[in-house]
Short mmCIF file of C-alpha atoms and ligand atoms in Angstrom, two decimals:
data_model
loop_
_atom_site.label_atom_id
_atom_site.label_comp_id
_atom_site.label_asym_id
_atom_site.label_seq_id
_atom_site.Cartn_x
_atom_site.Cartn_y
_atom_site.Cartn_z
CA UNK A 1 82.19 -61.01 37.26
CA UNK A 2 78.84 -63.58 36.87
CA UNK A 3 75.47 -62.40 38.75
CA UNK A 4 72.86 -64.44 39.27
CA UNK A 5 68.78 -63.74 40.57
CA UNK A 6 67.77 -65.20 43.40
CA UNK A 7 63.92 -66.10 44.22
CA UNK A 8 63.09 -68.24 46.91
CA UNK A 9 60.42 -67.73 49.92
CA UNK A 10 62.26 -67.39 52.93
CA UNK A 11 60.51 -68.68 55.34
CA UNK A 12 61.52 -67.29 58.74
CA UNK A 13 60.29 -64.38 57.02
CA UNK A 14 57.18 -65.71 55.43
CA UNK A 15 58.10 -63.58 52.14
CA UNK A 16 59.77 -63.98 48.86
CA UNK A 17 63.13 -63.11 49.23
CA UNK A 18 65.19 -61.97 45.74
CA UNK A 19 68.49 -61.43 46.31
CA UNK A 20 71.57 -60.64 43.57
CA UNK A 21 74.69 -63.38 44.56
CA UNK A 22 77.55 -62.19 42.64
CA UNK A 23 79.67 -65.10 41.65
CA UNK A 24 83.40 -64.01 42.01
CA UNK A 25 84.08 -67.62 40.20
CA UNK A 26 85.74 -66.16 36.88
CA UNK A 27 87.99 -63.37 39.76
CA UNK A 28 88.51 -66.36 41.53
CA UNK A 29 89.94 -68.65 38.78
CA UNK A 30 93.29 -67.27 38.72
CA UNK A 31 93.53 -68.45 42.13
CA UNK A 32 92.84 -71.75 40.82
CA UNK A 33 96.07 -72.39 39.51
CA UNK A 34 97.60 -74.15 43.43
CA UNK A 35 94.59 -76.26 42.90
CA UNK A 36 94.90 -77.11 38.76
CA UNK A 37 99.35 -78.32 40.09
CA UNK A 38 97.89 -79.81 41.96
CA UNK A 39 96.26 -82.21 39.76
CA UNK A 40 98.63 -82.07 36.87
CA UNK A 41 101.08 -84.31 39.76
CA UNK A 42 98.72 -86.72 40.37
CA UNK A 43 97.44 -87.28 36.83
CA UNK A 44 101.65 -86.97 36.18
CA UNK A 45 101.99 -89.69 38.47
CA UNK A 46 98.98 -91.73 36.52
CA UNK A 47 100.74 -91.34 33.25
CA UNK A 48 103.48 -92.82 34.64
CA UNK A 49 102.00 -95.50 36.01
CA UNK A 50 100.17 -96.27 32.55
CA UNK A 51 102.53 -95.81 30.63
CA UNK A 52 103.25 -99.09 29.26
CA UNK A 53 99.85 -100.02 29.16
CA UNK A 54 96.28 -99.08 27.70
CA UNK A 55 95.55 -95.73 28.86
CA UNK A 56 92.39 -95.89 30.75
CA UNK A 57 89.72 -93.57 31.48
CA UNK A 58 90.14 -90.49 33.09
CA UNK A 59 87.27 -88.49 34.50
CA UNK A 60 87.93 -85.71 37.08
CA UNK A 61 85.04 -85.02 39.53
CA UNK A 62 83.82 -82.95 42.09
CA UNK A 63 82.96 -79.40 42.90
CA UNK A 64 85.89 -77.92 42.61
CA UNK A 65 86.18 -79.41 39.17
CA UNK A 66 82.81 -78.30 38.52
CA UNK A 67 84.20 -75.22 38.86
CA UNK A 68 87.31 -75.75 37.20
CA UNK A 69 85.60 -77.72 33.86
CA UNK A 70 86.68 -75.24 30.99
CA UNK A 71 90.95 -74.96 32.36
CA UNK A 72 91.66 -78.52 32.86
CA UNK A 73 90.30 -80.24 29.55
CA UNK A 74 92.23 -77.08 27.82
CA UNK A 75 95.34 -78.04 30.00
CA UNK A 76 95.27 -81.73 30.39
CA UNK A 77 95.05 -83.69 27.41
CA UNK A 78 95.12 -87.10 29.61
CA UNK A 79 91.98 -86.05 31.30
CA UNK A 80 88.28 -87.48 29.18
CA UNK A 81 86.29 -85.17 31.24
CA UNK A 82 85.37 -82.83 33.95
CA UNK A 83 82.38 -83.74 35.89
CA UNK A 84 80.50 -81.39 38.41
CA UNK A 85 78.02 -82.66 41.17
CA UNK A 86 75.34 -82.06 38.72
CA UNK A 87 75.98 -84.01 36.03
CA UNK A 88 76.97 -87.14 38.32
CA UNK A 89 73.72 -89.25 36.97
CA UNK A 90 74.97 -89.53 34.08
CA UNK A 91 78.01 -91.16 34.78
CA UNK A 92 76.97 -94.56 32.66
CA UNK A 93 76.63 -92.39 29.75
CA UNK A 94 79.86 -90.44 29.65
CA UNK A 95 81.60 -93.76 29.99
CA UNK A 96 79.95 -95.37 27.10
CA UNK A 97 80.65 -92.30 24.98
CA UNK A 98 84.09 -92.11 26.11
CA UNK A 99 84.75 -95.65 25.22
CA UNK A 100 83.33 -95.41 21.94
CA UNK A 101 85.87 -92.05 21.72
CA UNK A 102 84.01 -89.22 22.66
CA UNK A 103 86.80 -87.34 23.69
CA UNK A 104 87.57 -84.28 25.94
CA UNK A 105 83.92 -83.57 27.17
CA UNK A 106 82.54 -81.36 30.64
CA UNK A 107 79.88 -82.21 32.19
CA UNK A 108 79.14 -79.69 34.91
CA UNK A 109 76.97 -78.01 33.58
CA UNK A 110 73.41 -77.12 36.01
CA UNK A 111 70.63 -78.61 35.20
CA UNK A 112 69.62 -80.06 38.37
CA UNK A 113 65.76 -80.58 37.64
CA UNK A 114 67.40 -83.40 34.61
CA UNK A 115 69.38 -84.83 37.19
CA UNK A 116 66.81 -85.59 39.60
CA UNK A 117 64.21 -87.00 36.82
CA UNK A 118 67.29 -89.04 35.90
CA UNK A 119 68.32 -90.32 39.00
CA UNK A 120 64.38 -91.81 39.95
CA UNK A 121 65.39 -94.11 37.42
CA UNK A 122 68.61 -95.23 38.49
CA UNK A 123 67.67 -94.90 42.75
CA UNK A 124 64.31 -97.12 42.61
CA UNK A 125 66.22 -100.12 41.71
CA UNK A 126 68.31 -100.02 44.54
CA UNK A 127 67.69 -102.47 46.57
CA UNK A 128 69.27 -101.96 49.97
CA UNK A 129 67.53 -102.01 53.67
CA UNK A 130 69.01 -98.45 54.62
CA UNK A 131 68.63 -96.11 51.59
CA UNK A 132 69.84 -92.36 50.94
CA UNK A 133 67.06 -90.63 48.77
CA UNK A 134 67.85 -86.62 47.61
CA UNK A 135 64.99 -84.17 48.59
CA UNK A 136 66.97 -81.02 47.96
CA UNK A 137 70.35 -79.40 46.10
CA UNK A 138 71.91 -76.51 46.40
CA UNK A 139 72.39 -73.90 48.75
CA UNK A 140 71.94 -69.56 49.25
CA UNK A 141 74.02 -69.38 52.81
CA UNK A 142 77.00 -68.59 51.52
CA UNK A 143 79.93 -69.58 54.90
CA UNK A 144 82.47 -67.53 53.33
CA UNK A 145 84.58 -70.95 53.06
CA UNK A 146 82.39 -72.89 51.50
CA UNK A 147 82.00 -73.66 47.55
CA UNK A 148 79.05 -75.44 47.24
CA UNK A 149 76.86 -72.18 47.04
CA UNK A 150 79.41 -71.71 43.43
CA UNK A 151 79.10 -75.40 42.11
CA UNK A 152 75.87 -76.76 43.03
CA UNK A 153 74.00 -73.36 42.80
CA UNK A 154 70.58 -72.31 44.43
CA UNK A 155 68.60 -73.96 47.16
CA UNK A 156 66.28 -75.99 44.84
CA UNK A 157 63.54 -78.61 46.55
CA UNK A 158 62.01 -81.19 44.97
CA UNK A 159 58.07 -82.08 44.88
CA UNK A 160 56.63 -84.16 47.60
CA UNK A 161 54.80 -86.06 44.81
CA UNK A 162 57.88 -87.07 43.34
CA UNK A 163 59.58 -87.71 46.43
CA UNK A 164 57.10 -90.12 48.17
CA UNK A 165 56.78 -92.15 44.37
CA UNK A 166 60.54 -93.01 45.25
CA UNK A 167 60.46 -93.28 48.59
CA UNK A 168 57.64 -95.93 48.35
CA UNK A 169 59.68 -97.72 45.33
CA UNK A 170 62.10 -97.30 47.37
CA UNK A 171 60.51 -99.67 50.37
CA UNK A 172 59.04 -101.70 48.11
CA UNK A 173 62.52 -102.45 47.06
CA UNK A 174 63.14 -103.25 50.74
CA UNK A 175 64.44 -100.45 52.38
CA UNK A 176 63.48 -99.91 56.17
CA UNK A 177 65.44 -96.86 56.24
CA UNK A 178 65.55 -93.87 54.09
CA UNK A 179 67.73 -90.66 54.52
CA UNK A 180 66.46 -87.88 53.28
CA UNK A 181 69.84 -86.05 51.42
CA UNK A 182 70.54 -82.38 51.02
CA UNK A 183 73.54 -79.95 50.77
CA UNK A 184 70.58 -77.63 53.44
CA UNK A 185 68.34 -80.48 53.83
CA UNK A 186 66.10 -78.94 56.27
CA UNK A 187 66.26 -75.25 53.88
CA UNK A 188 63.90 -77.97 51.60
CA UNK A 189 60.86 -76.17 50.94
CA UNK A 190 58.58 -76.69 48.00
CA UNK A 191 55.36 -74.84 47.51
CA UNK A 192 55.53 -73.46 51.05
CA UNK A 193 55.72 -77.31 52.46
CA UNK A 194 58.71 -77.68 54.32
CA UNK A 195 60.82 -81.03 55.54
CA UNK A 196 58.61 -80.74 58.35
CA UNK A 197 55.54 -81.72 56.50
CA UNK A 198 57.96 -84.15 53.86
CA UNK A 199 59.25 -86.16 56.70
CA UNK A 200 55.53 -86.70 57.95
CA UNK A 201 53.99 -87.64 54.98
CA UNK A 202 57.07 -90.22 54.33
CA UNK A 203 55.78 -91.29 57.96
CA UNK A 204 52.89 -93.30 56.57
CA UNK A 205 54.72 -95.48 53.98
CA UNK A 206 54.01 -98.85 55.30
CA UNK A 207 57.10 -100.89 56.38
CA UNK A 208 59.47 -97.61 56.18
CA UNK A 209 60.47 -98.04 59.89
CA UNK A 210 62.87 -95.00 59.82
CA UNK A 211 64.15 -91.24 58.53
CA UNK A 212 66.63 -89.69 58.81
CA UNK A 213 68.10 -86.34 57.85
CA UNK A 214 70.89 -84.67 56.65
CA UNK A 215 72.56 -82.30 56.22
CA UNK A 216 71.05 -79.48 58.46
CA UNK A 217 71.61 -75.35 59.12
CA UNK A 218 71.10 -74.15 62.31
CA UNK A 219 69.75 -71.36 60.87
CA UNK A 220 66.46 -73.58 59.28
CA UNK A 221 66.15 -75.67 62.06
CA UNK A 222 62.62 -74.33 62.65
CA UNK A 223 59.64 -74.88 65.72
CA UNK A 224 57.81 -77.23 63.69
CA UNK A 225 60.66 -79.50 62.32
CA UNK A 226 61.68 -79.34 66.51
CA UNK A 227 57.62 -80.63 66.50
CA UNK A 228 58.41 -82.84 63.81
CA UNK A 229 60.26 -85.08 66.86
CA UNK A 230 57.89 -85.39 68.82
CA UNK A 231 55.58 -85.88 66.74
CA UNK A 232 57.15 -88.77 64.32
CA UNK A 233 58.02 -91.92 66.08
CA UNK A 234 60.16 -92.91 63.06
CA UNK A 235 62.58 -89.63 63.05
CA UNK A 236 65.63 -91.24 64.29
CA UNK A 237 67.37 -89.21 67.71
CA UNK A 238 70.36 -88.21 66.09
CA UNK A 239 70.57 -85.40 64.95
CA UNK A 240 73.93 -83.85 62.54
CA UNK A 241 74.25 -80.20 63.09
CA UNK A 242 77.19 -78.24 61.70
CA UNK A 243 77.46 -75.82 63.94
CA UNK A 244 81.88 -74.65 62.75
CA UNK A 245 83.25 -72.84 65.60
CA UNK A 246 82.02 -72.06 69.18
CA UNK A 247 83.41 -68.39 68.77
CA UNK A 248 81.02 -65.53 68.12
CA UNK A 249 83.42 -63.97 66.66
CA UNK A 250 84.21 -66.63 64.26
CA UNK A 251 80.81 -67.81 63.73
CA UNK A 252 80.00 -63.85 61.72
CA UNK A 253 83.55 -64.32 60.18
CA UNK A 254 82.52 -67.20 58.23
CA UNK A 255 78.86 -65.48 57.48
CA UNK A 256 77.35 -68.67 59.21
CA UNK A 257 74.23 -66.22 60.07
CA UNK A 258 73.76 -67.86 64.03
CA UNK A 259 75.37 -67.47 67.10
CA UNK A 260 75.95 -69.88 69.76
CA UNK A 261 73.57 -69.29 71.32
CA UNK A 262 71.19 -69.85 69.11
CA UNK A 263 72.50 -73.03 68.62
CA UNK A 264 72.79 -74.46 71.89
CA UNK A 265 68.60 -73.39 71.88
CA UNK A 266 67.72 -75.12 69.53
CA UNK A 267 69.25 -78.30 71.24
CA UNK A 268 67.73 -77.08 74.48
CA UNK A 269 64.47 -77.18 72.74
CA UNK A 270 65.56 -80.64 71.24
CA UNK A 271 66.13 -81.99 74.28
CA UNK A 272 63.35 -80.95 76.31
CA UNK A 273 60.59 -82.19 73.62
CA UNK A 274 63.43 -85.59 73.15
CA UNK A 275 65.39 -86.61 76.02
CA UNK A 276 66.67 -89.41 74.62
CA UNK A 277 68.47 -87.13 71.73
CA UNK A 278 72.03 -87.30 70.45
CA UNK A 279 73.76 -84.47 68.46
CA UNK A 280 76.76 -84.95 65.93
CA UNK A 281 78.67 -81.90 64.23
CA UNK A 282 81.37 -80.92 61.78
CA UNK A 283 83.91 -78.46 63.18
CA UNK A 284 86.57 -75.83 61.58
CA UNK A 285 90.04 -75.72 63.30
CA UNK A 286 92.09 -72.75 62.55
CA UNK A 287 89.36 -71.06 61.11
CA UNK A 288 91.22 -67.39 59.54
CA UNK A 289 91.53 -65.05 62.95
CA UNK A 290 91.05 -67.51 66.03
CA UNK A 291 92.19 -67.00 68.52
CA UNK A 292 93.18 -69.19 71.93
CA UNK A 293 89.62 -67.54 73.15
CA UNK A 294 88.07 -68.43 69.92
CA UNK A 295 89.59 -71.63 69.93
CA UNK A 296 88.62 -72.39 73.92
CA UNK A 297 85.12 -71.90 72.82
CA UNK A 298 84.88 -74.04 70.45
CA UNK A 299 86.38 -77.22 72.94
CA UNK A 300 83.86 -75.97 76.05
CA UNK A 301 80.97 -76.28 73.00
CA UNK A 302 81.92 -80.09 73.26
CA UNK A 303 83.07 -80.52 76.80
CA UNK A 304 78.63 -79.02 77.01
CA UNK A 305 77.23 -80.46 74.14
CA UNK A 306 79.36 -83.83 74.54
CA UNK A 307 78.05 -84.72 70.80
CA UNK A 308 78.54 -88.46 70.17
CA UNK A 309 80.31 -88.11 66.86
CA UNK A 310 82.54 -85.16 64.91
CA UNK A 311 84.36 -84.20 62.22
CA UNK A 312 86.68 -81.92 62.48
CA UNK A 313 89.30 -80.27 59.52
CA UNK A 314 91.79 -77.65 60.14
CA UNK A 315 90.76 -74.27 57.76
CA UNK A 316 91.71 -75.38 53.94
CA UNK A 317 90.86 -72.37 51.85
CA UNK A 318 88.64 -73.58 48.23
CA UNK A 319 89.21 -71.65 45.41
CA UNK A 320 86.64 -69.60 44.45
CA UNK A 321 85.39 -68.40 47.65
CA UNK A 322 85.76 -65.14 49.77
CA UNK A 323 87.91 -66.94 52.77
CA UNK A 324 90.04 -67.99 49.90
CA UNK A 325 92.21 -64.79 50.26
CA UNK A 326 92.00 -64.34 54.49
CA UNK A 327 95.58 -64.65 55.60
CA UNK A 328 95.55 -68.39 57.36
CA UNK A 329 96.58 -69.27 61.32
CA UNK A 330 100.06 -70.11 62.32
CA UNK A 331 99.79 -73.79 60.81
CA UNK A 332 101.59 -75.56 63.47
CA UNK A 333 99.33 -73.27 65.83
CA UNK A 334 96.36 -75.25 63.91
CA UNK A 335 97.72 -78.70 63.51
CA UNK A 336 98.05 -78.51 67.79
CA UNK A 337 94.90 -77.18 68.24
CA UNK A 338 93.41 -79.69 66.10
CA UNK A 339 95.23 -82.59 68.11
CA UNK A 340 93.93 -81.30 70.99
CA UNK A 341 90.17 -80.69 69.82
CA UNK A 342 90.10 -84.28 68.43
CA UNK A 343 91.49 -85.70 71.84
CA UNK A 344 88.84 -84.40 73.40
CA UNK A 345 86.02 -85.29 71.49
CA UNK A 346 87.45 -88.51 71.07
CA UNK A 347 87.24 -89.03 75.01
CA UNK A 348 83.41 -87.70 74.83
CA UNK A 349 82.36 -90.29 72.35
CA UNK A 350 84.83 -93.27 73.59
CA UNK A 351 82.97 -92.77 77.02
CA UNK A 352 79.25 -92.04 75.09
CA UNK A 353 80.47 -95.43 74.23
CA UNK A 354 81.34 -97.96 77.16
CA UNK A 355 78.50 -96.13 78.80
CA UNK A 356 76.39 -98.21 76.09
CA UNK A 357 77.90 -101.89 77.79
CA UNK A 358 75.11 -104.22 79.19
CA UNK A 359 72.66 -101.78 77.61
CA UNK A 360 70.01 -102.38 75.01
CA UNK A 361 69.88 -100.73 71.87
CA UNK A 362 67.14 -101.04 68.72
CA UNK A 363 69.32 -102.58 65.73
CA UNK A 364 68.20 -102.10 62.24
CA UNK A 365 70.60 -104.80 60.29
CA UNK A 366 71.49 -104.21 56.66
CA UNK A 367 74.00 -106.84 55.57
CA UNK A 368 75.81 -110.27 56.77
CA UNK A 369 79.63 -109.86 56.58
CA UNK A 370 81.29 -111.67 53.88
CA UNK A 371 81.80 -115.74 54.97
CA UNK A 372 80.91 -115.00 58.69
CA UNK A 373 77.76 -115.84 60.92
CA UNK A 374 78.34 -112.29 61.87
CA UNK A 375 75.35 -109.16 60.95
CA UNK A 376 76.11 -105.44 60.58
CA UNK A 377 72.93 -102.85 61.08
CA UNK A 378 73.02 -99.76 63.21
CA UNK A 379 70.76 -98.41 65.82
CA UNK A 380 68.90 -95.48 66.66
CA UNK A 381 71.33 -93.03 67.31
CA UNK A 382 73.28 -94.94 63.39
CA UNK A 383 76.18 -96.26 65.65
CA UNK A 384 77.67 -99.73 63.82
CA UNK A 385 76.67 -102.63 65.26
CA UNK A 386 78.15 -106.27 64.95
CA UNK A 387 76.11 -109.42 66.24
CA UNK A 388 77.47 -113.29 65.19
CA UNK A 389 74.13 -115.48 65.06
CA UNK A 390 73.29 -118.50 62.59
CA UNK A 391 70.11 -116.40 61.72
CA UNK A 392 69.01 -114.00 58.61
CA UNK A 393 68.71 -110.65 60.01
CA UNK A 394 69.04 -108.52 57.52
CA UNK A 395 66.63 -106.25 57.60
CA UNK A 396 64.78 -106.88 60.78
CA UNK A 397 65.03 -104.56 63.72
CA UNK A 398 66.45 -106.72 66.15
CA UNK A 399 67.02 -105.75 70.59
CA UNK A 400 70.49 -106.31 70.90
CA UNK A 401 72.53 -105.96 74.32
CA UNK A 402 75.72 -104.55 74.00
CA UNK A 403 78.58 -106.62 75.33
CA UNK A 404 81.48 -104.82 74.31
CA UNK A 405 82.89 -101.77 72.21
CA UNK A 406 85.70 -100.34 70.16
CA UNK A 407 86.75 -97.13 68.64
CA UNK A 408 83.96 -97.44 65.46
CA UNK A 409 81.78 -100.24 66.27
CA UNK A 410 79.48 -102.00 68.92
CA UNK A 411 79.33 -105.84 69.31
CA UNK A 412 76.26 -107.37 70.59
CA UNK A 413 74.08 -110.35 70.40
CA UNK A 414 70.51 -110.09 69.89
CA UNK A 415 67.80 -110.23 72.53
CA UNK A 416 64.31 -110.72 70.36
CA UNK A 417 62.81 -109.03 68.15
CA UNK A 418 61.12 -105.21 68.82
CA UNK A 419 57.28 -106.90 68.49
CA UNK A 420 57.66 -109.87 70.99
CA UNK A 421 58.93 -106.85 73.58
CA UNK A 422 57.70 -104.01 75.41
CA UNK A 423 61.11 -102.48 74.69
CA UNK A 424 61.04 -98.49 74.51
CA UNK A 425 63.93 -97.08 73.16
FE1 SF4 B 1 76.40 -74.01 52.20
FE2 SF4 B 1 76.34 -76.18 54.83
FE3 SF4 B 1 78.47 -74.61 52.38
FE4 SF4 B 1 76.98 -72.99 54.46
S1 SF4 B 1 79.15 -75.12 54.54
S2 SF4 B 1 77.63 -72.53 52.45
S3 SF4 B 1 75.14 -74.40 54.66
S4 SF4 B 1 76.72 -75.96 52.05
#
């Protein structure tokens, strides 16, 4: 058993919390054989495909790879390197080393500070209109189904100063929109500064028009963050707030540490201060122990909240997590529930989108569609919008009239610039 002491400031209680986290990774590795055999099938197929060709460089990446690095390299000689999420920034260097025939390297060690230092120099050359900026890594929540706390380590927040330097450089290079990223982004906490403080600082950057953040946890959705949605005009009016289930029994079994009432209360407070706000969410269907009643509660939640977007999956046990050994519910039943849920979620999404026809949206245009006079952008709710025009729209915010919708995209025509109108979203 590996043990690790986590020390962090808990701003719910205002106290420093010390927690002994027991990583059961060693014990669970025995169960990871299933995952490794699936990977072996993929490697075998690759080997066959390249039998008469030059061997490609084979990298295995991701959270499970992080947990299984040593075993993978020992078992699969065709793999050249295993790369954990903490080492993605080293990928160019890794490939170069492999090209120089330095084989079988395990790049899965935690070194979050070094990773962020390196990302500084990579990301600042980015000149996208819409850019991502990682502000936080890791998670202390230990939801029973999730591998992140084991593979990405405890919560770590970058300094405001460092983030602002990077944000300014992104904007200098053309970014009009920045999405602040973190596994548990609203747990951001650097020297008592929270996400709301950071948003306020980032919003002061001239020429930055839009701020988003993802992914949030309901437990960390504090009053100051709710207030930020009232005070910061650059903060977009859509929040992705994973709920996973509509049943309190299942939320407790998942160790989500909040009830459905608390979740809905956050949404209500946000709607009160910003009536045009919308929500999207993640759902796990068929979690061990989910009954018909629990599932009905999840369907009710979708009906009540009318999420404009949702991501739903059947529970899939991740090696190394406490939920891995739980008894799965009947899989035919789980599939049937997922189908019902996705049908309802689709109905909500389609209705929402149909209602946008003949209305206007503020769209920030990101790029031109290849070989066509069509431009792609996103409205305030992150909906994809395409318009046809000869005018170069990249980097501009325009008022667009929505003419038609399909499942994933809104089609419209530009009316005028945002600064030529009194249009208020
Ligand atoms: Fe943390 Fe999210 Fe994973 Fe829960 S689901 S442990 S909050 S990363």
